[in-house]
Amino acid sequence: MFSLSRRTFTLSFASSLAYVGFPKFGFANATNQGKLVVIILEGGLDGLAAVPPIGDPQLLEYRRLLLPENNIKIGSFFALHPSFSGFVKMLAKGEASIIHATSFPYTRRSHFEGQNVVESGSINPFVEKTGWLGRAMDMAGLSGRAMALGMPLLARGNVKVDNFFPANLKGSFDPTIDITRSLSSYFGNAEAHKTIKRSIDGVERKYQNAPKFFSRDPAQLALQAGKQMNKDDGPVAAIIRVHDFDTHSNQGADSGQHADQMRVVNDIFVNLKKGLGPSWENTVALTLTEFGRTVRMNGSSGTDHGYGTVGLLAGGLLGKSSVLADWPDMKKLFEGRDLRSTIDYRAVCAACIERAFLLDHKAIASKVFFDPNLKKISDQIFV
Amino acid sequence: MLFGFGVDANNSHDPAFETLRDSLLRPTERIGIESALDENPLPQPWPATLQYNLRARIARIADYEAAFNETQKIQNISTRKSRSRELKKQYWVYKADQIQFFNQAIYGNTPTRERFLHFWLNHFTVGTDTKSRNLIGDYIQNIIDPEMSGSFSDMLYSATTHVAMLHYLDNFVNIGENSKYAKKHSREFQLGLNDNLARELLELHTVSAAKDYTEDDIRALAKVLAGWFPYNLDSPNALKDIGNIRVPFSEYHAEPGSKIVLGKKYGPGVSALRAVTDDLANDDLTIQHLSSKLCKHFLSDEPSVKQTRYVADVWRKTDGNLPDVHTAVLELAYDTETKKFQSPLVWFLSMQKLSGATLIHGWRDSIEERRIHSGVYEPGKIMTEMGYDFWEKRQPNGFSSLIQDWVSSEHMERRIRLASMTYQFGRAKNSVDEMLEFLQPSQETINLINSTKDERARFVMFFCSKEIMGV
């Protein structure tokens, strides 16, 4: 029997976390400042597995073996994968939404190009050196400081941000101020050395107000992220990255590799809510993935890279629950293989920025996404 | 610039080009030290008992799984834990591989060659999971390193057909839909093509997306690749059915008939893959892609057209003979004034060499499980903290060569911290003054380092100087 044990996680970096927008020292964020969490799902989330359109007769024909048996019905047309036991409760409470048949307008199905597109916010890969979240925070004057081992592209803005990420090296001791101050003035202000100087300055301030413990487990990361964001001098945004959605083989249905990853996403939403406490009312979290997956199962019980997929949103800032989809005809698949995208996911990101950071949609469209024609759909998703 | 090419305290601060070129072209001898805690550890040949051939490495995977499952039956928690630890010591040969990898860079006599090894190991990235971690040592020592003495087309074929690569990019579930295996088993369970390796072979390893290949090309290439090591790593059939583990092709799982990839027809059988990879290696887009990547990695984040063309011309003239191509890159680096920021791993290894420190395990330190307070550290730990771990589960496009991806407060903090640790625990043989004498940096750097009498601070600042970091 051809059996495949699923890839086991290694101990480090099964997922990662970045906080951005800690206010400058001595300042706090405005108490009604909205908060944003972006959950990056690396590899390509299978939207048809996460939210199967059970009302579409084509679905069974294409992916009988990938369809979970114990779906959670959420209406006559859609169901939720059983992994989303916590998310479905948020949906019932008016604090979660689903956007289906959606994608960034990128169709070449390359991870590296796709990841660059969904983080940079430009439809041309490797052109922009900054990310849409970074540019939005610049525009809103929220750049501040960040916390991540490497600064994710999504969070890079034009205003340089310093960051921190506690080391895990026993026996080593913290850098001392005499060293960092000397190095900082040595690197001076020459253009070529600005980034390094800023980084060193950041090292010095690192240990003020920083969380001491930094887990590598995704649910724990989300819980901490929530707690940090709930503080007055905490960050306004967090980026949680989850890997292993690229299920080319043995994807599974009710259980299995993809189901496990979806449970991680569910747990992230649940723990975010838990950690945020009262700040949940003011927060919106959204998933972000480079593309969906092929409608038909492939030869190794998995799926290959596709196009249209699903986006999941949660948070009190939504004010209501909605299931937004302009469902495409599954008899006419994109290039004969993928779900079409009928909602530009950039508009969803734009809507979240608009409401969390109180920015004007037109400014977001032209300055963050470089597309003045980007539709405003915030009223469809937010109250 | 030159510092990053593995110059150490034994060479002069201004080595002749010939010195560096010798260090590039000389074949590797596997070197290591026994224990970092010895008074004056002598670099010696790496012990034969810690060298494992590919078959033995694969056999261990199944053996470990079986032994591990047995230990899980032990009721007593502390007995179970200690038995688990013993098993890991016995079976996790990757730890020995990691020590050899670091020792080679620090104590070996071909540091320039090691730098190019890092480049190719990153280009033909093989991310690992708990099973395949044990295979990377073989990939490094028996494929990437030796193939650097030959042609790119040889390296391409060897890297593509290594069990670790075939496992990593899911080729073990890439089965010919019309293969004999499929015909026998297709009623029992789903099987068929998987295009992961085909896609990355085109996009990342050779011609790149600039070639504008179609999904049909990818699918056809997947058909050529079908049948290459179609086994789970712990499957008992793997070693039974495959005669030569370096050519792990199973006719039984392969797709019959000819395939058309990028407009050219390839016949069935084991020789098709070599024909495809040779054609890809000779494609001018591959030459341009790789030349540009080499320049980006060694010379500058934005190499000039002239530089890339120089390397590409040598490539074309010598049919991708890597010693010639590498020498061309070295020539450009030797002559150029551009600064190239050192990647965290190269920086760390250079620091060990230059200061004569022994911070990293020797082969006996791992076996005897030295604790941190003894003042020696595992290579794996260092790589994880620097975010530059070749034994990590990671994406096929590998580590970035650009400064923007490696400069952040946290990365700077790590460098300061690791320099500090090297001073405190590393038993460095060379003092800061001796290293200053050797490096002969700018007056500005000298002033920085002499601004304090604290030797630890001077050591740290030396290694965070502009000259050492390459900025």
Tab-separated table of C-alpha atoms in Angstrom, chain B residues 157 228 247 249 251 267-275:
chain	number	residue	atom	x	y	z
B	157	TYR	CA	22.457	16.127	-13.341
B	228	TRP	CA	13.356	8.580	-10.333
B	247	VAL	CA	21.182	6.514	-10.508
B	249	PHE	CA	15.737	5.121	-11.642
B	251	GLU	CA	11.701	1.575	-15.102
B	267	GLY	CA	12.822	9.071	-25.748
B	268	PRO	CA	11.790	6.851	-22.864
B	269	GLY	CA	14.121	5.285	-20.315
B	270	VAL	CA	16.846	6.295	-17.889
B	271	SER	CA	18.927	8.333	-20.355
B	272	ALA	CA	16.195	10.876	-21.121
B	273	LEU	CA	16.788	12.930	-17.984
B	274	ARG	CA	20.476	13.388	-18.719
B	275	ALA	CA	19.620	14.539	-22.243
